[in-house]
Each structure stands twice: as structure tokens, then as C-alpha cells.
Amino acid sequence: MIPVLLIVVPLLSGLAAFFIKQEKGVKTWALLSTVITLAVSLLGLTLLNKAANLHTEVEWLPLLGSKFSVGLDGMGQILCLLTAVAFPMIFIATWNSSYKNARSFYAFMLLSQAGLMGVFLAFDALLFYFFWELALIPAYFLCSQWGGEKRIAVTFKFFIYTFVGSLLMLVGIIYLYLHTPDQSFAIESFYKAVLTSKEQGWLFWLFFIAFAIKMPVFPFHTWQPDTYEQSPTATTMVLSGVMVKMGLFGVMRWLAPVLPMATWLNGDTVGLLCVIGMIYASLIAMQQDDLKRLIAYSSIAHVGLMCMAIFVTSDQALQGVMIQMFNHGINIIGMWIVVELIERQLHTRKISELGGLAQKAPGLAIMLVVVALANVALPLTNAFIGEFLLFSGVFNSTVSKMSYVFAAAGGITIILSAVYTLNMIQRVFFGNTNTLTAGIQDIKFNERFVLGVLVIVILVIGVYPRPFLELTQGTVDTILSRMVIKHPS
Amino acid sequence: MNAIVISAIWGVVMMFSGIFSKNNAVIRGTALTGLALLIVVNILDMNGTVLFKVNVHGMLYFDGFGLLFNTIAFGSTFLYTLLSGRDMEKVGHNLSDYFALIFFILCGISIASSFNTLLMLFLGIEIMSIPLYILTGTDKRNLKSNEAALKYFLMGSFSTGLMLMGIALIYGAKGSFSMEEIRLGASTLTPMLSAGLLLLLFSMSFKVSAAPFHFWTPDVYDGAPTVFTSFMATIVKAAAFIAFLRLFDDSFGELQPQWQLIVAIVTAATLVIGNITAVFQQSVKRMLAYSSIAQAGFMMFALVALNEMARQGLIFYAAAYSVATIGVFAVLIKMKDYTFEGFNGLAKRQPVLAATNAIFLLSLAGIPATAGFMAKFYMLAAAVNNGHVMWLVIVGVLCAAISVYYYFRVIQAMYFKDGDAQEMEVSPVFKGLLVVMAAIVVLLGIFPQWLLDKLYYFL
């Protein structure tokens, strides 16, 4: 029941939003819908937390052996919670923004939420693919219609990139489906598919390219900075806060446990790609003058770290990734909100044109500093927990031959991340004001509320992460048991 | 049998309706009645009620596969007439004759979908083609239309010659026209047979505009009046594919290992050439012509794979592709300017037109939750299942990604670019029909079972 509601509420309210005329009305409607979704998601975590409520399966395409099978496990819970939290936050934070043709904007936002929920909930490969694409289509319209100047070309690149990946994955899904013992798309059947190591080898790349493009991992990342820069900020928040998690999620649910042998064998290659991407993105981030591009590149570095950690296959690393997926979403949405606030008031994102904001907007500065420190993984913040687990997992990995290299490289990117983040804070918020920045006003109530909530979440997880870790332990165990069973000797 | 007889009779009825009535609405009404009747009698046929008991001496063979396709073809023609019937009047004064020709084409389609000897295949294909040559040239005063008709006719006759030669060679080798007797075992490929097989392959490739026999397609599609392009690019093309599949499955299926590679190469060439040239088109109509070549490439997968999934998939593809393409063309006909720029800003002026058109284009591109996705899914699944042609599957997938480029160009023009798209007058009924078509596309995409169940039910 819970999973179905999580998909249906945003889907139906999104479709209905196309027909609401007034801008105020559609804003309220969208916010209301996402709050309901959030409530359902929280209910699923607490009151209705029983197996019967968390899984639904009905016939869909019996001839093909595909079922409408949705469910919540620990990883699903955490990502659905992220999706459910992110959207109301985004809507509240951008409440003061005005969009032309607002009803379509909010409708597409809600539809993309429905698609994202579906991705995280699906236990049937065809259904997963369905939602995977459905999350993409609204994003395409959102970026193309409401983005910056170069939006059309940039979004096109983004769409074709991801579509190529998706189609390759579709071929992989079909191949696996035809090799399941009972001709079904259920994930349980996928586990049972009989494959030679050669088949696993190329299937791995079919799936991995799709996920790598989405995350994005070097060298499939080139769409990302442009798209983040050109999209309307609300959409960028969805893309970077939630949508990149689709790639990580895909690897953990559909790649590593289904093709364990290939994952073991190719783990180091992928890890190396991630390392290259992390260092490269961090170095570029240091050179950026545009706030959006800076955060975009820093996101490539952070996601690369998580991707690398998945492939070293250890308990701690996977736990770290689970919690870090949530943390990264929260932190980066916080960063984007700050950018949005600056841009809306001053109409610029150039770091060189800003300065001294803290004098005029101390509230904003405090919030940003907390979020930014979380982004750098300072102790007591959420990302510290995630990255600590992640690093110790990488370090202690018995699978990867290059675990020390990976850990060292990861460490360097953390340092680089501190360099560019702190540098950015220094240049944007401190120093002297100029004629442009003197006019900035401090944050309003709704923005204060959202950033306040995010800061609280950051600190709470940073101090007391246990509930989150317990939630995902089961999923981690499942993944590991699947992967260890088929360890090539 | 019902459909063959009724469509022929109704073709004659349409010819005479022009004498008795000059009122276009009456003529259109008669045609729609005939189409509705065709659908009904064909469904009766599927359920075992055969109205005309003719002894065909085994020359025709009616199975669920062919009959279900007929239903799809008649249903699509029905929708097509509802949507674009009024635009036929703009082509010329002989409305009743156009409909007569369309009914004769449908008669040819019903024969081509149920032939059991090579002679019947030949007859079916020719009955289907000759009215098309005429329809291509109906815009008499337009030079492009004349040229297209001549080109189509000459090329078509050439391919007919090839087909006859192929049939003759096969007859020479096996001493029979019957599909059952020709049915080739794995070890009997003589030079004469292989020559015949190749000639048949080439001529059928011509009919479905598969590369490298596709050169007539863009010019003919571009030159023909747009309403008829819509018909020939969808229903007729799908019918040619059904005949193609039946021929190669029933007669030459056991020899597949020997000809699979050739068909696979033809498929790959069709996909690559169709998709890449479509990217460079400036006119939406020409883009659709090339995209129809590209879509033909995807339908060729059924021939390469040749298994149960391929048969289901081809039926589904025929339905999905026909409905979406008829929809796109119906919108195109209403535009004054056929270039991409002509669509700029259509979403603001005509939100319904733009939204439904976007759904049709998404379906052609194969995006999930539309019929086009399920169609492509079946084709890919059939080819993957075959196991020998993974390279072709990858080529197909990459080409599908390229196709997104040109389909989305129209969506971009409609939604994201500013401009004042000029369109003809559109009636509320027309919009309503477009919405119905879009709904069919989406419903087939989410519940493909509805259509495919029929196949199993009637088999």
C-alpha cells in the first residue's frame, strides 16, 4: 500500500496540476501533494512499518512475465525519504520564484517525483526501466522550457546521453530476462539467471554505462555541468539532489547483486575511472568562477567517491554509501538554495562579482557555512559519518587490489573539496561589499525555515546516525551475501 | 475471406458513389461505413464466421496472425479517414475515386496477409501497389507529384520484375508455387533456389523501402499529396512487412542460418542510413519519410529474429507505428509550412495539437509509456532471443538514440522556440480525434496485453 501511494500521489496530483489555472493555486497544490507524500513516506518508516504494508505486487503483463511489483527495503526507504523530503523543501525554498506557465512547471516537477519514486521502489526490471525513463522525460521538459539561454542544446545533449545509456541497459535487461529460468523480470529471477562469466562481463558494461551516465562518472560526465548550469535551479536541485542517486541505486540494486562476478572483476577498473573523475572534477571546481558550475563539479567528485566505494565491496563502504546518498542529497540541495537566493536578488552567479555578503545577510551566511562544512565532511555533520564509513570501508577492503590507492586518492579529493569550498565561502561571503552586493537582503521566513530544517537534519545525522544505519543494514547484508556467494575463486 | 470480398465490392461501390452523389460528406460517410463493415466482417472471420465460402484450393491461408493484422489495418484506415478524410478533398475533385483506390489497396492487403502461394503473394502485392502509384500522382497539376508517381511506378515495376523472376526461379527449382511444398529444408539450397530467394528478398526490400532499395522513398513520400503519404507510409508499409515475414518464415524459415546474415546487413544498413539521413532534413515531411525508412529497419528485426516474439512484435509494431504516424501526419497536414521552423511556437497557439503531436513523436522515438516503446521492446527482445545478432541489437539501439534527435527537434520547435506557427483551421472534432489517438498510443504502451491477448485468443 505505502509504495503504491508514494507513486500514485505525485503522479495523479501532477496530472491534475496541468489543469490548475492560478499560479498561487498550483503552488499550493504542489506543496500540499509533496507534503502528503512526505507524510506517507514517514508513515512507512514508523507506524505502518510492517512487511504487508511495504510490498505490493499485481499482475501487469502476464504474457511477458512482468509484474507491477513495488516494495520498500532499507535502501528504498532511505532514498524514498530523500525524494519525499527534497521536493517540499525545494518548493518552499523557491516559493518566491515565479515561473511563466507555472502549472506545467509544477506538473512536470511532480511527475518527475513520481518517476523517481518508481525507480527506487521497483522490484521488477521492466517496471524499473519504465520509471527510469519516466523520471527523465519531465526533467527534459523542465530544463528545456525554463532553463537559461543555452538550455535547448544543453538539455538535448543531456537527454541523448542518458537515453543511449538507458537503451543499452534495456538490451541488458532483455538479455537477462531471456536467461531467467522462469522468463520473468522479477529481481529474484534475475538472481537466478544462469550466465557464463563472459556474458556477465559484457552485460556488466551495458548496465554500468547507463548508471555511469546518470551519476555521472568520468568519462560520461560531460553533460552534467552544462545541464546543472542551464536548468532552472529548482530542477537542478532535483537532478543533483535526487536523480544522480538513481545511478548509485541502480548499481547497488540491479548491477552488483545480479552480476556479482563481473562486479568483482571490473571493480578496480571502475574504481580507477572514479578516482580519475574525482581528482579531475575537483581540480576544475577550483578554477570555476560560476557558483553553479562549481557545485556541479564538486558533485561529480562526491558522487565518484560513492561509486568507487560501492565497487570495493565491503560492509562499511556500502553502509557509508547508503547514508551518504541521503546526506549528499540534503547538502547539495542546501547549497543550491543558497545559490538560488543569491542569484534571485543579485542576478549574478559570478564569484568574482560577489563579496562581503555576510555583512548584509548574516542569517544566510550562517546557514551556508554549516551546509558547506557538511559538504566538506567536517565531524559532527552528516557527511562525516558517511565519508568516514566509506573511507574505512575502502581501506579495509579485501576485494580491491588497489584499495590503498583509492583511499589515498579519495583523501586528496576531500582536501581539494575543502580548498574550493572554503575559498568560495571566503570570496562570496567575507571581505568587503561592493556596489552590487551592498543591496542584498537577508533570508526571508520560508527560506530560513527550509535551510533551518536542512541544518537540523545535517546535525542530527552527524551526531546520531544509528537509526539510519540500522535501517540499511539489512539491504547491505543482502547485497553482500549475493556478491560473496559468487566470488570467483 | 470476408475482408477480401467485401473490400473489393466496396471499392466498386465507392466508384459508383461518385456518380450518384456529388456531396463529399456522403462519399466520406459511405467510405466510413465500408470500413466499419470491413472491421466487423473481419472480426467475424476471426471468430469463425466465414460469410463467403469460396474454395481457394489452398491458395490462401487464414490464420489469427494475418486476420489480426487485417483488423489493425482496417482500424487504422478508419482512424485515418476520420482524421484526414477532409484533407483528401483538397487534393482534387475525385474524392470517390480516391476512396475506391484505398479500398482496392485494402483488398490487396488482405490478400498479402493471407497468401499461401507465391502467385497470391504477387497478386496481393501488385493489387496493393498499383492504386498507390495512382494516388501518388493525384495532385495532377503539381510537378513534384507527377514526378513522384512516375518514379514510383518505374521503380515499382522494376521490383515487380525482380519478384516475378524470383518466383519463376523458385518454381523452376521446386516445381510448385505453394508455400508448403516450397518449404525448404536445411540442406537443399541449389544455386537456382538461392538466386530466387535473393531476388524475392530484394523485391520485398524494395516494397518496404529497406536500404539499399530505399532511394525512391523520400522523393515519393515528399511528392505525393501528404494525406496519401500518411496512408502509404503506415498501413501499406506494415502490410508489406507482414507479407515479407510470412514469406520468409513459412517458406524459407528452416534455411534461416543461410540468409540471416544478408537480412541482418540489410537491416543494419536500413537503420543507419534511415536515421542518419533523417537528421539532416530541413522539412518535417522529408524527415518523416526518412524516419519511415528507419522504422522499417526496426521492423526488419522481426525477419532477422524469426521467432514467436518476432511475430507478436511485428503485429504490435504495425499497430503502434501506424497510429502514431497517422497522428503525426494529420497534424502535419494542418500546418502551412512543413519545415521545422514552421512548427515554432505551436504549443502556445494550439496546445492540444502540440501535446498530442508530442505524444506521437515520443512513441515513434520509443519512450516508455507509449506504444512505440513496447513495439521496440518486442523487436529487441526477439532479436536478443535469437542470440546470433547481438551486434545488430546494439546498432539498433544506437540508431534509436539518433532518432530521438530528429523527433525531438519537432517537440523543441513546438514547445521551446518562439515563433508563430501557421496552421489551417482545426475543428474541435479533429482535436478530439487526436486526443483519442494519443490515448490509444498511451494505453497500448502501458497495457500492450490488450492487443496481444487477441493474438493468442484467435490462434
mmCIF file of N, CA and C in Angstrom, chain B residues 160-225:
data_model
loop_
_atom_site.group_PDB
_atom_site.id
_atom_site.type_symbol
_atom_site.label_atom_id
_atom_site.label_comp_id
_atom_site.label_asym_id
_atom_site.label_seq_id
_atom_site.Cartn_x
_atom_site.Cartn_y
_atom_site.Cartn_z
ATOM 1 N N THR B 160 8.805 -5.388 -59.318
ATOM 2 C CA THR B 160 7.864 -6.438 -59.675
ATOM 3 C C THR B 160 8.536 -7.453 -60.586
ATOM 4 N N GLY B 161 9.308 -6.925 -61.543
ATOM 5 C CA GLY B 161 10.039 -7.820 -62.428
ATOM 6 C C GLY B 161 10.963 -8.737 -61.655
ATOM 7 N N LEU B 162 11.665 -8.155 -60.709
ATOM 8 C CA LEU B 162 12.565 -8.966 -59.889
ATOM 9 C C LEU B 162 11.797 -10.051 -59.158
ATOM 10 N N MET B 163 10.646 -9.657 -58.636
ATOM 11 C CA MET B 163 9.870 -10.612 -57.853
ATOM 12 C C MET B 163 9.401 -11.757 -58.742
ATOM 13 N N LEU B 164 8.907 -11.418 -59.947
ATOM 14 C CA LEU B 164 8.445 -12.467 -60.853
ATOM 15 C C LEU B 164 9.582 -13.403 -61.222
ATOM 16 N N MET B 165 10.722 -12.825 -61.470
ATOM 17 C CA MET B 165 11.891 -13.638 -61.798
ATOM 18 C C MET B 165 12.217 -14.578 -60.647
ATOM 19 N N GLY B 166 12.171 -14.028 -59.436
ATOM 20 C CA GLY B 166 12.441 -14.863 -58.262
ATOM 21 C C GLY B 166 11.445 -15.994 -58.140
ATOM 22 N N ILE B 167 10.176 -15.653 -58.332
ATOM 23 C CA ILE B 167 9.144 -16.678 -58.214
ATOM 24 C C ILE B 167 9.364 -17.756 -59.280
ATOM 25 N N ALA B 168 9.696 -17.296 -60.478
ATOM 26 C CA ALA B 168 9.910 -18.259 -61.552
ATOM 27 C C ALA B 168 11.070 -19.190 -61.229
ATOM 28 N N LEU B 169 12.145 -18.621 -60.693
ATOM 29 C CA LEU B 169 13.302 -19.464 -60.366
ATOM 30 C C LEU B 169 12.937 -20.483 -59.293
ATOM 31 N N ILE B 170 12.186 -20.017 -58.311
ATOM 32 C CA ILE B 170 11.822 -20.951 -57.245
ATOM 33 C C ILE B 170 10.894 -22.024 -57.792
ATOM 34 N N TYR B 171 10.004 -21.606 -58.689
ATOM 35 C CA TYR B 171 9.131 -22.590 -59.305
ATOM 36 C C TYR B 171 9.965 -23.592 -60.096
ATOM 37 N N GLY B 172 10.930 -23.084 -60.791
ATOM 38 C CA GLY B 172 11.780 -23.971 -61.564
ATOM 39 C C GLY B 172 12.490 -24.983 -60.680
ATOM 40 N N ALA B 173 12.890 -24.549 -59.516
ATOM 41 C CA ALA B 173 13.643 -25.443 -58.646
ATOM 42 C C ALA B 173 12.742 -26.432 -57.918
ATOM 43 N N LYS B 174 11.585 -25.988 -57.509
ATOM 44 C CA LYS B 174 10.749 -26.841 -56.664
ATOM 45 C C LYS B 174 9.506 -27.368 -57.376
ATOM 46 N N GLY B 175 9.179 -26.815 -58.511
ATOM 47 C CA GLY B 175 8.025 -27.297 -59.257
ATOM 48 C C GLY B 175 6.702 -26.945 -58.626
ATOM 49 N N SER B 176 6.659 -25.925 -57.805
ATOM 50 C CA SER B 176 5.381 -25.573 -57.192
ATOM 51 C C SER B 176 5.406 -24.110 -56.730
ATOM 52 N N PHE B 177 4.215 -23.537 -56.655
ATOM 53 C CA PHE B 177 4.089 -22.192 -56.090
ATOM 54 C C PHE B 177 3.671 -22.231 -54.635
ATOM 55 N N SER B 178 3.232 -23.408 -54.207
ATOM 56 C CA SER B 178 2.636 -23.488 -52.872
ATOM 57 C C SER B 178 3.692 -23.367 -51.782
ATOM 58 N N MET B 179 3.323 -22.601 -50.759
ATOM 59 C CA MET B 179 4.269 -22.379 -49.671
ATOM 60 C C MET B 179 4.671 -23.672 -48.991
ATOM 61 N N GLU B 180 3.690 -24.578 -48.816
ATOM 62 C CA GLU B 180 4.001 -25.823 -48.104
ATOM 63 C C GLU B 180 4.995 -26.663 -48.888
ATOM 64 N N GLU B 181 4.796 -26.684 -50.184
ATOM 65 C CA GLU B 181 5.684 -27.550 -50.964
ATOM 66 C C GLU B 181 7.048 -26.917 -51.166
ATOM 67 N N ILE B 182 7.084 -25.610 -51.147
ATOM 68 C CA ILE B 182 8.388 -24.962 -51.297
ATOM 69 C C ILE B 182 9.202 -25.107 -50.025
ATOM 70 N N ARG B 183 8.485 -25.113 -48.912
ATOM 71 C CA ARG B 183 9.150 -25.126 -47.592
ATOM 72 C C ARG B 183 10.506 -25.807 -47.657
ATOM 73 N N LEU B 184 11.519 -25.018 -47.520
ATOM 74 C CA LEU B 184 12.849 -25.516 -47.823
ATOM 75 C C LEU B 184 13.495 -26.136 -46.605
ATOM 76 N N GLY B 185 13.981 -27.339 -46.770
ATOM 77 C CA GLY B 185 14.744 -27.976 -45.705
ATOM 78 C C GLY B 185 16.132 -27.371 -45.661
ATOM 79 N N ALA B 186 16.875 -27.716 -44.645
ATOM 80 C CA ALA B 186 18.136 -27.023 -44.411
ATOM 81 C C ALA B 186 19.197 -27.352 -45.459
ATOM 82 N N SER B 187 19.047 -28.445 -46.167
ATOM 83 C CA SER B 187 20.185 -28.893 -46.975
ATOM 84 C C SER B 187 19.969 -28.741 -48.478
ATOM 85 N N THR B 188 18.869 -28.120 -48.886
ATOM 86 C CA THR B 188 18.532 -28.210 -50.303
ATOM 87 C C THR B 188 18.756 -26.916 -51.068
ATOM 88 N N LEU B 189 19.694 -26.118 -50.644
ATOM 89 C CA LEU B 189 19.842 -24.826 -51.301
ATOM 90 C C LEU B 189 20.665 -24.957 -52.585
ATOM 91 N N THR B 190 19.976 -25.041 -53.715
ATOM 92 C CA THR B 190 20.675 -25.091 -55.001
ATOM 93 C C THR B 190 20.920 -23.667 -55.485
ATOM 94 N N PRO B 191 21.796 -23.502 -56.457
ATOM 95 C CA PRO B 191 22.051 -22.143 -56.977
ATOM 96 C C PRO B 191 20.774 -21.479 -57.466
ATOM 97 N N MET B 192 19.903 -22.249 -58.126
ATOM 98 C CA MET B 192 18.695 -21.655 -58.666
ATOM 99 C C MET B 192 17.803 -21.136 -57.545
ATOM 100 N N LEU B 193 17.708 -21.952 -56.485
ATOM 101 C CA LEU B 193 16.892 -21.536 -55.339
ATOM 102 C C LEU B 193 17.467 -20.305 -54.683
ATOM 103 N N SER B 194 18.787 -20.306 -54.506
ATOM 104 C CA SER B 194 19.337 -19.146 -53.799
ATOM 105 C C SER B 194 19.169 -17.890 -54.636
ATOM 106 N N ALA B 195 19.277 -18.028 -55.946
ATOM 107 C CA ALA B 195 19.041 -16.850 -56.789
ATOM 108 C C ALA B 195 17.598 -16.378 -56.625
ATOM 109 N N GLY B 196 16.661 -17.320 -56.623
ATOM 110 C CA GLY B 196 15.257 -16.957 -56.457
ATOM 111 C C GLY B 196 15.007 -16.294 -55.115
ATOM 112 N N LEU B 197 15.616 -16.871 -54.100
ATOM 113 C CA LEU B 197 15.438 -16.336 -52.750
ATOM 114 C C LEU B 197 15.968 -14.913 -52.671
ATOM 115 N N LEU B 198 17.131 -14.710 -53.253
ATOM 116 C CA LEU B 198 17.720 -13.371 -53.215
ATOM 117 C C LEU B 198 16.847 -12.363 -53.953
ATOM 118 N N LEU B 199 16.336 -12.773 -55.122
ATOM 119 C CA LEU B 199 15.505 -11.845 -55.886
ATOM 120 C C LEU B 199 14.250 -11.483 -55.106
ATOM 121 N N LEU B 200 13.670 -12.494 -54.455
ATOM 122 C CA LEU B 200 12.488 -12.197 -53.636
ATOM 123 C C LEU B 200 12.847 -11.251 -52.491
ATOM 124 N N LEU B 201 13.989 -11.518 -51.890
ATOM 125 C CA LEU B 201 14.433 -10.657 -50.791
ATOM 126 C C LEU B 201 14.589 -9.220 -51.278
ATOM 127 N N PHE B 202 15.202 -9.052 -52.437
ATOM 128 C CA PHE B 202 15.429 -7.698 -52.952
ATOM 129 C C PHE B 202 14.094 -7.012 -53.261
ATOM 130 N N SER B 203 13.207 -7.744 -53.924
ATOM 131 C CA SER B 203 11.967 -7.077 -54.319
ATOM 132 C C SER B 203 11.130 -6.719 -53.093
ATOM 133 N N MET B 204 11.122 -7.602 -52.108
ATOM 134 C CA MET B 204 10.362 -7.264 -50.905
ATOM 135 C C MET B 204 11.035 -6.115 -50.155
ATOM 136 N N SER B 205 12.357 -6.105 -50.150
ATOM 137 C CA SER B 205 13.063 -4.993 -49.505
ATOM 138 C C SER B 205 12.697 -3.682 -50.180
ATOM 139 N N PHE B 206 12.529 -3.744 -51.485
ATOM 140 C CA PHE B 206 12.105 -2.550 -52.195
ATOM 141 C C PHE B 206 10.738 -2.089 -51.699
ATOM 142 N N LYS B 207 9.828 -3.047 -51.569
ATOM 143 C CA LYS B 207 8.466 -2.674 -51.178
ATOM 144 C C LYS B 207 8.414 -2.057 -49.783
ATOM 145 N N VAL B 208 9.289 -2.538 -48.888
ATOM 146 C CA VAL B 208 9.257 -1.990 -47.526
ATOM 147 C C VAL B 208 10.273 -0.860 -47.373
ATOM 148 N N SER B 209 10.874 -0.458 -48.484
ATOM 149 C CA SER B 209 11.909 0.575 -48.512
ATOM 150 C C SER B 209 13.030 0.326 -47.515
ATOM 151 N N ALA B 210 13.602 -0.886 -47.625
ATOM 152 C CA ALA B 210 14.786 -1.176 -46.821
ATOM 153 C C ALA B 210 16.016 -0.823 -47.649
ATOM 154 N N ALA B 211 17.042 -0.311 -46.977
ATOM 155 C CA ALA B 211 18.272 0.037 -47.699
ATOM 156 C C ALA B 211 18.918 -1.237 -48.232
ATOM 157 N N PRO B 212 19.575 -1.232 -49.346
ATOM 158 C CA PRO B 212 19.821 -0.097 -50.248
ATOM 159 C C PRO B 212 18.752 0.072 -51.337
ATOM 160 N N PHE B 213 17.544 -0.330 -51.040
ATOM 161 C CA PHE B 213 16.487 -0.218 -52.043
ATOM 162 C C PHE B 213 15.504 0.881 -51.658
ATOM 163 N N HIS B 214 16.000 1.867 -50.942
ATOM 164 C CA HIS B 214 15.110 2.849 -50.340
ATOM 165 C C HIS B 214 15.057 4.149 -51.107
ATOM 166 N N PHE B 215 15.841 4.253 -52.197
ATOM 167 C CA PHE B 215 16.043 5.584 -52.775
ATOM 168 C C PHE B 215 14.771 6.252 -53.280
ATOM 169 N N TRP B 216 13.791 5.457 -53.628
ATOM 170 C CA TRP B 216 12.553 6.065 -54.105
ATOM 171 C C TRP B 216 11.781 6.732 -52.964
ATOM 172 N N THR B 217 11.958 6.237 -51.744
ATOM 173 C CA THR B 217 11.045 6.600 -50.655
ATOM 174 C C THR B 217 10.936 8.102 -50.386
ATOM 175 N N PRO B 218 12.072 8.784 -50.128
ATOM 176 C CA PRO B 218 11.914 10.198 -49.769
ATOM 177 C C PRO B 218 11.249 11.015 -50.866
ATOM 178 N N ASP B 219 11.640 10.768 -52.112
ATOM 179 C CA ASP B 219 11.061 11.559 -53.196
ATOM 180 C C ASP B 219 9.580 11.280 -53.363
ATOM 181 N N VAL B 220 9.233 9.996 -53.299
ATOM 182 C CA VAL B 220 7.824 9.648 -53.485
ATOM 183 C C VAL B 220 6.988 10.175 -52.325
ATOM 184 N N TYR B 221 7.502 9.966 -51.115
ATOM 185 C CA TYR B 221 6.736 10.431 -49.950
ATOM 186 C C TYR B 221 6.611 11.948 -49.966
ATOM 187 N N ASP B 222 7.671 12.598 -50.418
ATOM 188 C CA ASP B 222 7.652 14.052 -50.431
ATOM 189 C C ASP B 222 6.735 14.571 -51.534
ATOM 190 N N GLY B 223 6.768 13.897 -52.688
ATOM 191 C CA GLY B 223 5.997 14.379 -53.817
ATOM 192 C C GLY B 223 4.516 14.074 -53.708
ATOM 193 N N ALA B 224 4.178 12.953 -53.130
ATOM 194 C CA ALA B 224 2.771 12.569 -53.044
ATOM 195 C C ALA B 224 2.015 13.557 -52.169
ATOM 196 N N PRO B 225 0.703 13.737 -52.442
ATOM 197 C CA PRO B 225 -0.086 14.582 -51.538
ATOM 198 C C PRO B 225 0.035 14.045 -50.108
#
